[in-house]
Amino acid sequence: MQRSALREWSEMGRETILKNVVFCYENVGFSLIQKMWVSSNKRPKKRVYHRVHELDHAIDLQKRPRLVLQLKDILLKQRGESILLRDLEKEVGLIAKWNFMACIQNYPKIFKVSGGNRKPPLLEFTDDAKFILRDESMVKELMEPILVKNLRKLLMMSSERRIPLFKIEQIKHEMGLPEDFAEIIVPKYPQFFKLEEIFGVAHLVLEEWDPLLAVTARELGANPNGLSLTRRTYIPKDGNFDGPYAFKINYPDGFKPRLRQLEEMAKWQNMAFSSPYTFPMAVDVSTPASQKRFVAVLHEVLSLTLEKRLTANKLDAFHVEYKLPSRLLHLIVRHNGIFYLTNKGAHSTVFLKEAYEGHNVIDKCVLLRYHDRFLKLMGRKDLPLRKAPATIELKRDWIP
C-alpha cells in the first residue's frame, strides 16, 4: 500500500511544474524577495545582485569620521571648548566613552589631552584643528539657505505639505540640519514653516508653495531633447537616453543587459510621468507611470541629503507622506542602475549611484568639503583632488 502511494506521488511530481518559489532574505525589517522559476528537470535560475564594492567601502569609511565629528560637536558645546575626560562619560555614556577614547588616541592631530599629576586630564583641540574651526560659523552661514531650500522641497513633496517633526529629526544629520533646527532655523523663517500639533503629534507644516523650487535634481541635469522611438536606429547599451523623462543609468560591473532588456529600458526612459512635486493623491498607483514616479520620488529625496544616501528604514519612514509602494525594497533592487542597496553597517543603506565616483561624493557641498579638512588631519589620502580653501575668505569657491 505504501509503495503504490509513493509511486502515485512520484508520477504526479513529474507532471507538475513548481512555480513561484519565493526566497525571503530578512534585512533590518525588510524582506528582499527573489522569485525563481523551478521545474522538475531544470535547476532554478538565480537573479544575481551585483555588488558595488566601492559603495560598500564607503560605509566602512564613515565610521571613524562620524566619531570625530561627534566629538568635535561635543567639545564645541563646552565652555572653553574643552572637557575633563572624567566628564566625557556624562555626555556619551559608559560604552560609547571607550570608542571616543580610542578616537582621541588615534587622531592626535585633532585632539590632545593636557594635565596630569595633580591636574585632571583635559581634552581639547589641537592648534591644527582650531585653525579649521575658525571657519565653523561661516560654513553654517553659507549652508543655512541651502538647508532651508532643501527642507522646503522635502515638505513640498509630501501629500499634505506637512511631515511629523520626529521623522525629519531622524534624517537631520543626513540633511545637514543642526541638532536643534526646530528651535533655531524654523522660527527664523515663519514665511516658510510653522510647527503645528496634529492629533497630538508635532508636525512641520509648509506655509508657502514656491513653483520655482518644484524642479527635481533629475530635471536640472536632463537633456530636454528626447530620443524618438519611432525612428530608433540605435539603443545605447548602457541604458542612458536623452530626454525630459530619462534617468541616468549606471549598471553594475558584470551586468550585461540583453537586447530585450535594453528595448524595455528605452520605453521606460521615454515614458512620461508626473513630477514628485505634484499632488500624489491624484496618481493612479497601478499604472507603470506611477511606478516610475516612485523612482523619481526616491531619487529626489536622496538628492536632498548631503551624501546622497539614506538607510532603508529611514526612507520607509516616509511611506505615508510620499505614498510610496508597500514593497519599497523591491523597487530599489529592481532599478539597480539608479540605486544601490548595501547591507554594510547596522542598517541597509540606499545610494544614489550617479552621485558617486568610487566611494566619494562627486558634487560636495560646502559642509562636506569643510568636513574633508578634518579627514585630512585624520590621514585620509583618498579624497577628491579638488581642495577646500585654507581659509574661508575664499568662500565663493565654497558655494556649491
mmCIF file of C-alpha atoms in Angstrom, residues 32-394:
data_model
loop_
_atom_site.group_PDB
_atom_site.id
_atom_site.type_symbol
_atom_site.label_atom_id
_atom_site.label_comp_id
_atom_site.label_asym_id
_atom_site.label_seq_id
_atom_site.Cartn_x
_atom_site.Cartn_y
_atom_site.Cartn_z
ATOM 1 C CA LEU A 32 14.246 41.101 -0.076
ATOM 2 C CA ILE A 33 12.103 38.710 -2.094
ATOM 3 C CA GLN A 34 13.534 36.930 -5.071
ATOM 4 C CA LYS A 35 11.364 34.785 -7.378
ATOM 5 C CA MET A 36 12.839 31.739 -9.046
ATOM 6 C CA TRP A 37 11.057 29.611 -11.628
ATOM 7 C CA VAL A 38 11.703 25.923 -10.984
ATOM 8 C CA SER A 39 10.812 22.815 -12.954
ATOM 9 C CA SER A 40 11.312 19.162 -12.162
ATOM 10 C CA ASN A 41 14.062 18.854 -14.800
ATOM 11 C CA LYS A 42 15.882 22.195 -14.555
ATOM 12 C CA ARG A 43 17.874 23.985 -11.937
ATOM 13 C CA PRO A 44 16.469 27.237 -10.530
ATOM 14 C CA LYS A 45 17.761 30.372 -12.206
ATOM 15 C CA LYS A 46 19.013 32.775 -9.608
ATOM 16 C CA ARG A 47 18.988 36.520 -10.057
ATOM 17 C CA VAL A 48 22.399 37.747 -9.046
ATOM 18 C CA TYR A 49 22.575 41.094 -7.276
ATOM 19 C CA HIS A 50 25.870 42.611 -8.367
ATOM 20 C CA ARG A 51 27.820 44.211 -5.566
ATOM 21 C CA VAL A 52 29.489 47.614 -5.892
ATOM 22 C CA HIS A 53 32.475 47.220 -3.601
ATOM 23 C CA GLU A 54 33.390 50.916 -3.686
ATOM 24 C CA LEU A 55 29.997 51.864 -2.245
ATOM 25 C CA ASP A 56 30.207 49.064 0.305
ATOM 26 C CA HIS A 57 33.575 50.513 1.274
ATOM 27 C CA ALA A 58 32.000 53.972 1.690
ATOM 28 C CA ILE A 59 30.002 52.628 4.646
ATOM 29 C CA ASP A 60 33.162 51.316 6.316
ATOM 30 C CA LEU A 61 34.946 54.630 5.783
ATOM 31 C CA GLN A 62 32.239 56.668 7.543
ATOM 32 C CA LYS A 63 32.572 55.024 10.978
ATOM 33 C CA ARG A 64 35.647 56.817 12.302
ATOM 34 C CA PRO A 65 34.900 60.243 10.767
ATOM 35 C CA ARG A 66 31.465 60.091 12.346
ATOM 36 C CA LEU A 67 33.031 59.665 15.798
ATOM 37 C CA VAL A 68 35.474 62.518 15.142
ATOM 38 C CA LEU A 69 32.690 64.901 14.084
ATOM 39 C CA GLN A 70 30.509 63.885 17.040
ATOM 40 C CA LEU A 71 33.343 64.542 19.452
ATOM 41 C CA LYS A 72 34.024 67.859 17.712
ATOM 42 C CA ASP A 73 30.418 68.953 18.298
ATOM 43 C CA ILE A 74 30.582 67.863 21.940
ATOM 44 C CA LEU A 75 33.712 69.948 22.555
ATOM 45 C CA LEU A 76 32.275 72.999 20.779
ATOM 46 C CA LYS A 77 29.317 72.972 23.173
ATOM 47 C CA GLN A 78 31.582 73.063 26.226
ATOM 48 C CA ARG A 79 32.770 76.197 27.916
ATOM 49 C CA GLY A 80 36.250 76.951 26.616
ATOM 50 C CA GLU A 81 35.852 74.193 24.003
ATOM 51 C CA SER A 82 37.355 71.643 26.389
ATOM 52 C CA ILE A 83 36.098 68.909 28.694
ATOM 53 C CA LEU A 84 37.541 66.804 31.508
ATOM 54 C CA LEU A 85 37.979 63.205 30.429
ATOM 55 C CA ARG A 86 36.078 62.066 33.515
ATOM 56 C CA ASP A 87 33.071 64.125 32.345
ATOM 57 C CA LEU A 88 33.056 62.632 28.841
ATOM 58 C CA GLU A 89 31.074 59.665 30.139
ATOM 59 C CA LYS A 90 28.248 62.018 31.160
ATOM 60 C CA GLU A 91 27.971 63.224 27.570
ATOM 61 C CA VAL A 92 28.149 59.955 25.642
ATOM 62 C CA GLY A 93 27.578 57.127 28.138
ATOM 63 C CA LEU A 94 29.876 54.459 29.525
ATOM 64 C CA ILE A 95 30.034 52.169 26.470
ATOM 65 C CA ALA A 96 30.441 54.899 23.845
ATOM 66 C CA LYS A 97 33.075 56.573 26.003
ATOM 67 C CA TRP A 98 35.668 53.915 25.127
ATOM 68 C CA ASN A 99 35.035 54.364 21.403
ATOM 69 C CA PHE A 100 35.718 58.071 21.804
ATOM 70 C CA MET A 101 38.796 57.381 23.929
ATOM 71 C CA ALA A 102 40.200 55.285 21.075
ATOM 72 C CA CYS A 103 39.329 58.122 18.693
ATOM 73 C CA ILE A 104 41.291 60.589 20.860
ATOM 74 C CA GLN A 105 44.300 58.305 20.928
ATOM 75 C CA ASN A 106 44.269 57.560 17.174
ATOM 76 C CA TYR A 107 43.986 61.173 15.975
ATOM 77 C CA PRO A 108 46.495 63.318 17.887
ATOM 78 C CA LYS A 109 46.403 65.952 15.128
ATOM 79 C CA ILE A 110 42.801 66.792 16.063
ATOM 80 C CA PHE A 111 42.520 66.133 19.824
ATOM 81 C CA LYS A 112 45.010 66.481 22.640
ATOM 82 C CA VAL A 113 44.912 65.705 26.342
ATOM 83 C CA SER A 114 46.616 68.062 28.765
ATOM 84 C CA GLY A 115 47.022 67.959 32.511
ATOM 85 C CA GLY A 116 48.336 65.154 34.633
ATOM 86 C CA ASN A 117 49.977 64.876 38.076
ATOM 87 C CA ARG A 118 47.612 66.837 40.290
ATOM 88 C CA LYS A 119 45.592 68.281 37.417
ATOM 89 C CA PRO A 120 42.789 66.123 35.968
ATOM 90 C CA PRO A 121 43.244 65.215 32.259
ATOM 91 C CA LEU A 122 41.591 67.788 29.999
ATOM 92 C CA LEU A 123 40.506 67.126 26.416
ATOM 93 C CA GLU A 124 40.767 69.974 23.901
ATOM 94 C CA PHE A 125 41.521 70.720 20.252
ATOM 95 C CA THR A 126 44.982 70.897 18.745
ATOM 96 C CA ASP A 127 46.186 74.075 17.042
ATOM 97 C CA ASP A 128 45.619 72.485 13.595
ATOM 98 C CA ALA A 129 42.022 71.700 14.489
ATOM 99 C CA LYS A 130 41.463 75.185 15.919
ATOM 100 C CA PHE A 131 42.707 76.654 12.634
ATOM 101 C CA ILE A 132 39.946 74.771 10.775
ATOM 102 C CA LEU A 133 37.341 75.562 13.423
ATOM 103 C CA ARG A 134 37.731 79.302 12.783
ATOM 104 C CA ASP A 135 35.518 78.755 9.735
ATOM 105 C CA GLU A 136 32.759 76.837 11.539
ATOM 106 C CA SER A 137 30.388 79.789 11.906
ATOM 107 C CA MET A 138 30.934 80.911 8.300
ATOM 108 C CA VAL A 139 30.246 77.409 6.995
ATOM 109 C CA LYS A 140 26.958 77.346 8.915
ATOM 110 C CA GLU A 141 26.056 80.741 7.476
ATOM 111 C CA LEU A 142 26.732 79.551 3.925
ATOM 112 C CA MET A 143 24.804 76.316 4.455
ATOM 113 C CA GLU A 144 21.679 77.815 6.014
ATOM 114 C CA PRO A 145 19.939 78.952 2.787
ATOM 115 C CA ILE A 146 20.713 75.560 1.212
ATOM 116 C CA LEU A 147 19.247 73.727 4.201
ATOM 117 C CA VAL A 148 16.135 75.902 4.211
ATOM 118 C CA LYS A 149 15.599 75.277 0.500
ATOM 119 C CA ASN A 150 16.014 71.501 0.893
ATOM 120 C CA LEU A 151 13.673 71.431 3.873
ATOM 121 C CA ARG A 152 11.025 73.278 1.855
ATOM 122 C CA LYS A 153 11.421 70.834 -1.026
ATOM 123 C CA LEU A 154 11.075 67.914 1.376
ATOM 124 C CA LEU A 155 7.738 69.321 2.573
ATOM 125 C CA MET A 156 6.577 70.207 -0.947
ATOM 126 C CA MET A 157 6.782 66.538 -1.987
ATOM 127 C CA SER A 158 4.598 65.307 0.880
ATOM 128 C CA SER A 159 0.933 64.592 0.246
ATOM 129 C CA GLU A 160 -0.445 67.180 2.693
ATOM 130 C CA ARG A 161 2.545 69.574 2.714
ATOM 131 C CA ARG A 162 3.420 68.576 6.250
ATOM 132 C CA ILE A 163 5.609 65.928 7.901
ATOM 133 C CA PRO A 164 5.754 64.777 11.539
ATOM 134 C CA LEU A 165 8.661 66.504 13.217
ATOM 135 C CA PHE A 166 10.111 63.286 14.639
ATOM 136 C CA LYS A 167 10.533 61.879 11.107
ATOM 137 C CA ILE A 168 12.541 64.892 9.985
ATOM 138 C CA GLU A 169 14.653 64.592 13.134
ATOM 139 C CA GLN A 170 15.519 61.044 12.063
ATOM 140 C CA ILE A 171 17.265 62.360 8.929
ATOM 141 C CA LYS A 172 18.500 65.725 10.199
ATOM 142 C CA HIS A 173 22.151 64.642 10.220
ATOM 143 C CA GLU A 174 21.913 63.236 6.694
ATOM 144 C CA MET A 175 20.405 66.539 5.507
ATOM 145 C CA GLY A 176 22.972 68.622 7.380
ATOM 146 C CA LEU A 177 20.407 70.190 9.707
ATOM 147 C CA PRO A 178 21.677 71.303 13.132
ATOM 148 C CA GLU A 179 20.740 69.300 16.200
ATOM 149 C CA ASP A 180 18.203 71.902 17.362
ATOM 150 C CA PHE A 181 16.939 73.026 13.924
ATOM 151 C CA ALA A 182 13.316 73.202 15.168
ATOM 152 C CA GLU A 183 14.316 75.902 17.683
ATOM 153 C CA ILE A 184 16.903 77.736 15.559
ATOM 154 C CA ILE A 185 16.016 77.526 11.850
ATOM 155 C CA VAL A 186 12.226 77.079 11.805
ATOM 156 C CA PRO A 187 11.360 80.230 13.855
ATOM 157 C CA LYS A 188 13.682 82.343 11.643
ATOM 158 C CA TYR A 189 11.554 81.627 8.553
ATOM 159 C CA PRO A 190 7.873 81.986 9.532
ATOM 160 C CA GLN A 191 7.040 82.704 5.889
ATOM 161 C CA PHE A 192 8.082 79.129 5.015
ATOM 162 C CA PHE A 193 7.462 76.953 8.077
ATOM 163 C CA LYS A 194 5.321 76.585 11.140
ATOM 164 C CA LEU A 195 5.103 73.979 13.894
ATOM 165 C CA GLU A 196 1.620 72.615 14.461
ATOM 166 C CA GLU A 197 0.307 69.823 16.656
ATOM 167 C CA ILE A 198 -1.992 67.488 14.716
ATOM 168 C CA PHE A 199 -3.690 64.594 16.517
ATOM 169 C CA GLY A 200 -1.235 65.020 19.365
ATOM 170 C CA VAL A 201 1.862 64.835 17.114
ATOM 171 C CA ALA A 202 4.087 67.833 16.321
ATOM 172 C CA HIS A 203 4.268 68.481 12.560
ATOM 173 C CA LEU A 204 6.402 70.773 10.452
ATOM 174 C CA VAL A 205 4.000 72.474 8.040
ATOM 175 C CA LEU A 206 4.803 74.260 4.796
ATOM 176 C CA GLU A 207 3.468 77.811 4.721
ATOM 177 C CA GLU A 208 4.356 78.853 1.165
ATOM 178 C CA TRP A 209 4.463 76.869 -2.068
ATOM 179 C CA ASP A 210 7.161 78.013 -4.481
ATOM 180 C CA PRO A 211 6.827 76.768 -8.093
ATOM 181 C CA LEU A 212 10.458 77.722 -8.737
ATOM 182 C CA LEU A 213 11.532 75.057 -6.217
ATOM 183 C CA ALA A 214 9.308 72.371 -7.755
ATOM 184 C CA VAL A 215 12.115 71.243 -10.059
ATOM 185 C CA THR A 216 13.879 67.962 -9.365
ATOM 186 C CA ALA A 217 17.616 67.303 -9.429
ATOM 187 C CA ARG A 218 16.969 64.883 -12.287
ATOM 188 C CA GLU A 219 15.342 67.629 -14.378
ATOM 189 C CA LEU A 220 18.204 70.036 -13.714
ATOM 190 C CA GLY A 221 20.651 67.545 -15.189
ATOM 191 C CA ALA A 222 18.445 66.226 -18.002
ATOM 192 C CA ASN A 223 18.719 66.920 -21.718
ATOM 193 C CA PRO A 224 15.260 68.006 -22.966
ATOM 194 C CA ASN A 225 15.978 66.715 -26.490
ATOM 195 C CA GLY A 226 14.467 63.248 -26.315
ATOM 196 C CA LEU A 227 15.215 60.187 -28.407
ATOM 197 C CA SER A 228 12.401 59.360 -30.828
ATOM 198 C CA LEU A 229 11.425 55.693 -30.594
ATOM 199 C CA THR A 230 9.516 55.787 -33.881
ATOM 200 C CA ARG A 231 12.731 56.002 -35.872
ATOM 201 C CA ARG A 232 15.001 54.270 -33.430
ATOM 202 C CA THR A 233 18.252 53.154 -35.060
ATOM 203 C CA TYR A 234 20.449 52.702 -32.025
ATOM 204 C CA ILE A 235 19.811 51.609 -28.448
ATOM 205 C CA PRO A 236 22.598 52.581 -26.013
ATOM 206 C CA LYS A 237 24.000 49.532 -24.252
ATOM 207 C CA ASP A 238 24.388 51.456 -21.022
ATOM 208 C CA GLY A 239 20.667 52.308 -20.881
ATOM 209 C CA ASN A 240 21.233 56.082 -20.947
ATOM 210 C CA PHE A 241 18.942 58.208 -23.117
ATOM 211 C CA ASP A 242 18.490 61.926 -23.558
ATOM 212 C CA GLY A 243 15.052 63.270 -22.843
ATOM 213 C CA PRO A 244 12.866 65.097 -20.337
ATOM 214 C CA TYR A 245 11.819 61.849 -18.588
ATOM 215 C CA ALA A 246 15.135 59.979 -18.597
ATOM 216 C CA PHE A 247 17.197 58.919 -15.575
ATOM 217 C CA LYS A 248 20.941 58.474 -15.517
ATOM 218 C CA ILE A 249 21.737 54.751 -15.506
ATOM 219 C CA ASN A 250 24.898 53.224 -14.103
ATOM 220 C CA TYR A 251 24.747 49.455 -14.410
ATOM 221 C CA PRO A 252 26.963 47.470 -12.018
ATOM 222 C CA ASP A 253 30.151 45.847 -13.266
ATOM 223 C CA GLY A 254 29.479 42.423 -14.723
ATOM 224 C CA PHE A 255 25.862 43.199 -15.617
ATOM 225 C CA LYS A 256 25.248 42.864 -19.356
ATOM 226 C CA PRO A 257 21.634 43.618 -20.326
ATOM 227 C CA ARG A 258 20.159 41.668 -23.219
ATOM 228 C CA LEU A 259 18.621 43.345 -26.241
ATOM 229 C CA ARG A 260 15.114 42.789 -24.936
ATOM 230 C CA GLN A 261 16.035 44.443 -21.643
ATOM 231 C CA LEU A 262 17.519 47.416 -23.498
ATOM 232 C CA GLU A 263 14.337 47.786 -25.559
ATOM 233 C CA GLU A 264 12.262 47.781 -22.391
ATOM 234 C CA MET A 265 14.653 50.319 -20.874
ATOM 235 C CA ALA A 266 14.231 52.545 -23.948
ATOM 236 C CA LYS A 267 10.450 52.548 -23.490
ATOM 237 C CA TRP A 268 10.773 53.141 -19.752
ATOM 238 C CA GLN A 269 13.231 56.028 -20.195
ATOM 239 C CA ASN A 270 10.852 57.773 -22.616
ATOM 240 C CA MET A 271 7.720 57.134 -20.526
ATOM 241 C CA ALA A 272 6.113 60.333 -19.241
ATOM 242 C CA PHE A 273 5.244 60.559 -15.548
ATOM 243 C CA SER A 274 4.063 63.194 -13.103
ATOM 244 C CA SER A 275 6.557 65.184 -11.067
ATOM 245 C CA PRO A 276 7.292 64.219 -7.436
ATOM 246 C CA TYR A 277 6.029 67.698 -6.558
ATOM 247 C CA THR A 278 2.538 67.050 -7.933
ATOM 248 C CA PHE A 279 -0.256 66.076 -5.566
ATOM 249 C CA PRO A 280 0.323 62.305 -5.047
ATOM 250 C CA MET A 281 -3.340 61.511 -4.307
ATOM 251 C CA ALA A 282 -4.113 62.220 -7.976
ATOM 252 C CA VAL A 283 -1.707 59.499 -9.164
ATOM 253 C CA ASP A 284 -3.051 56.064 -10.103
ATOM 254 C CA VAL A 285 -0.611 53.734 -8.332
ATOM 255 C CA SER A 286 -1.474 50.774 -10.582
ATOM 256 C CA THR A 287 -0.020 52.328 -13.739
ATOM 257 C CA PRO A 288 3.596 51.911 -14.949
ATOM 258 C CA ALA A 289 3.935 55.710 -14.946
ATOM 259 C CA SER A 290 3.202 55.778 -11.208
ATOM 260 C CA GLN A 291 5.925 53.196 -10.610
ATOM 261 C CA LYS A 292 8.335 55.467 -12.443
ATOM 262 C CA ARG A 293 7.141 58.346 -10.311
ATOM 263 C CA PHE A 294 8.056 56.355 -7.176
ATOM 264 C CA VAL A 295 11.587 56.066 -8.576
ATOM 265 C CA ALA A 296 11.603 59.844 -9.117
ATOM 266 C CA VAL A 297 10.496 60.464 -5.514
ATOM 267 C CA LEU A 298 13.285 58.286 -4.113
ATOM 268 C CA HIS A 299 15.754 59.946 -6.474
ATOM 269 C CA GLU A 300 14.758 63.409 -5.271
ATOM 270 C CA VAL A 301 14.761 62.536 -1.558
ATOM 271 C CA LEU A 302 18.276 61.089 -1.832
ATOM 272 C CA SER A 303 19.362 64.167 -3.798
ATOM 273 C CA LEU A 304 18.351 66.387 -0.871
ATOM 274 C CA THR A 305 20.751 64.642 1.518
ATOM 275 C CA LEU A 306 24.379 65.675 1.936
ATOM 276 C CA GLU A 307 25.908 62.360 0.895
ATOM 277 C CA LYS A 308 23.095 61.254 -1.446
ATOM 278 C CA ARG A 309 22.281 58.202 0.637
ATOM 279 C CA LEU A 310 19.884 57.133 3.382
ATOM 280 C CA THR A 311 19.318 53.970 5.359
ATOM 281 C CA ALA A 312 16.407 51.916 4.053
ATOM 282 C CA ASN A 313 14.438 52.152 7.294
ATOM 283 C CA LYS A 314 14.616 55.969 7.240
ATOM 284 C CA LEU A 315 13.375 56.031 3.656
ATOM 285 C CA ASP A 316 10.494 53.747 4.565
ATOM 286 C CA ALA A 317 9.586 56.062 7.459
ATOM 287 C CA PHE A 318 8.210 58.498 4.823
ATOM 288 C CA HIS A 319 5.965 55.824 3.337
ATOM 289 C CA VAL A 320 2.722 57.646 4.224
ATOM 290 C CA GLU A 321 3.843 61.186 3.380
ATOM 291 C CA TYR A 322 5.116 60.289 -0.095
ATOM 292 C CA LYS A 323 2.614 57.489 -0.859
ATOM 293 C CA LEU A 324 5.449 55.053 -1.501
ATOM 294 C CA PRO A 325 4.747 51.432 -2.526
ATOM 295 C CA SER A 326 4.490 48.780 0.168
ATOM 296 C CA ARG A 327 7.338 46.735 -1.303
ATOM 297 C CA LEU A 328 9.821 49.582 -1.389
ATOM 298 C CA LEU A 329 12.881 47.348 -1.313
ATOM 299 C CA HIS A 330 11.721 45.549 -4.462
ATOM 300 C CA LEU A 331 11.582 48.872 -6.284
ATOM 301 C CA ILE A 332 15.118 49.777 -5.200
ATOM 302 C CA VAL A 333 16.607 46.407 -6.189
ATOM 303 C CA ARG A 334 14.740 46.357 -9.490
ATOM 304 C CA HIS A 335 16.261 49.689 -10.522
ATOM 305 C CA ASN A 336 19.843 48.767 -9.686
ATOM 306 C CA GLY A 337 21.130 51.084 -12.403
ATOM 307 C CA ILE A 338 19.847 54.089 -10.424
ATOM 308 C CA PHE A 339 20.105 52.960 -6.804
ATOM 309 C CA TYR A 340 22.420 50.679 -4.892
ATOM 310 C CA LEU A 341 21.428 48.819 -1.750
ATOM 311 C CA THR A 342 24.163 47.664 0.604
ATOM 312 C CA ASN A 343 23.784 45.627 3.772
ATOM 313 C CA LYS A 344 27.005 47.003 5.234
ATOM 314 C CA GLY A 345 26.677 48.597 8.634
ATOM 315 C CA ALA A 346 23.933 48.308 11.234
ATOM 316 C CA HIS A 347 21.223 49.169 8.684
ATOM 317 C CA SER A 348 20.873 48.680 4.945
ATOM 318 C CA THR A 349 21.757 51.848 3.034
ATOM 319 C CA VAL A 350 20.406 53.109 -0.301
ATOM 320 C CA PHE A 351 22.836 55.061 -2.501
ATOM 321 C CA LEU A 352 22.082 57.325 -5.455
ATOM 322 C CA LYS A 353 24.670 55.835 -7.810
ATOM 323 C CA GLU A 354 25.039 58.780 -10.185
ATOM 324 C CA ALA A 355 26.191 60.969 -7.259
ATOM 325 C CA TYR A 356 29.288 58.838 -6.627
ATOM 326 C CA GLU A 357 32.647 58.322 -8.226
ATOM 327 C CA GLY A 358 34.192 55.347 -6.489
ATOM 328 C CA HIS A 359 33.354 55.799 -2.803
ATOM 329 C CA ASN A 360 33.400 59.621 -2.897
ATOM 330 C CA VAL A 361 30.519 62.017 -3.498
ATOM 331 C CA ILE A 362 31.121 63.879 -6.762
ATOM 332 C CA ASP A 363 29.454 67.221 -6.029
ATOM 333 C CA LYS A 364 30.219 68.084 -2.418
ATOM 334 C CA CYS A 365 28.506 70.962 -0.670
ATOM 335 C CA VAL A 366 30.391 73.441 1.485
ATOM 336 C CA LEU A 367 29.737 71.422 4.667
ATOM 337 C CA LEU A 368 31.176 68.189 3.258
ATOM 338 C CA ARG A 369 34.249 70.000 1.976
ATOM 339 C CA TYR A 370 34.657 71.521 5.411
ATOM 340 C CA HIS A 371 34.474 68.039 6.952
ATOM 341 C CA ASP A 372 37.102 66.851 4.460
ATOM 342 C CA ARG A 373 39.599 69.153 6.121
ATOM 343 C CA PHE A 374 39.207 67.139 9.335
ATOM 344 C CA LEU A 375 39.533 63.912 7.359
ATOM 345 C CA LYS A 376 42.900 65.095 6.055
ATOM 346 C CA LEU A 377 44.064 65.590 9.645
ATOM 347 C CA MET A 378 42.965 62.003 10.232
ATOM 348 C CA GLY A 379 45.343 60.910 7.489
ATOM 349 C CA ARG A 380 42.814 60.186 4.735
ATOM 350 C CA LYS A 381 44.534 60.248 1.329
ATOM 351 C CA ASP A 382 41.646 59.056 -0.845
ATOM 352 C CA LEU A 383 39.778 62.369 -1.034
ATOM 353 C CA PRO A 384 38.978 64.084 -4.373
ATOM 354 C CA LEU A 385 41.655 66.268 -5.953
ATOM 355 C CA ARG A 386 39.609 69.443 -5.500
ATOM 356 C CA LYS A 387 40.790 71.012 -2.260
ATOM 357 C CA ALA A 388 38.947 73.294 0.113
ATOM 358 C CA PRO A 389 40.497 76.721 0.598
ATOM 359 C CA ALA A 390 42.772 77.174 3.574
ATOM 360 C CA THR A 391 40.583 79.953 4.968
ATOM 361 C CA ILE A 392 37.000 80.931 4.466
ATOM 362 C CA GLU A 393 37.925 84.285 2.937
ATOM 363 C CA LEU A 394 37.738 82.419 -0.385
#
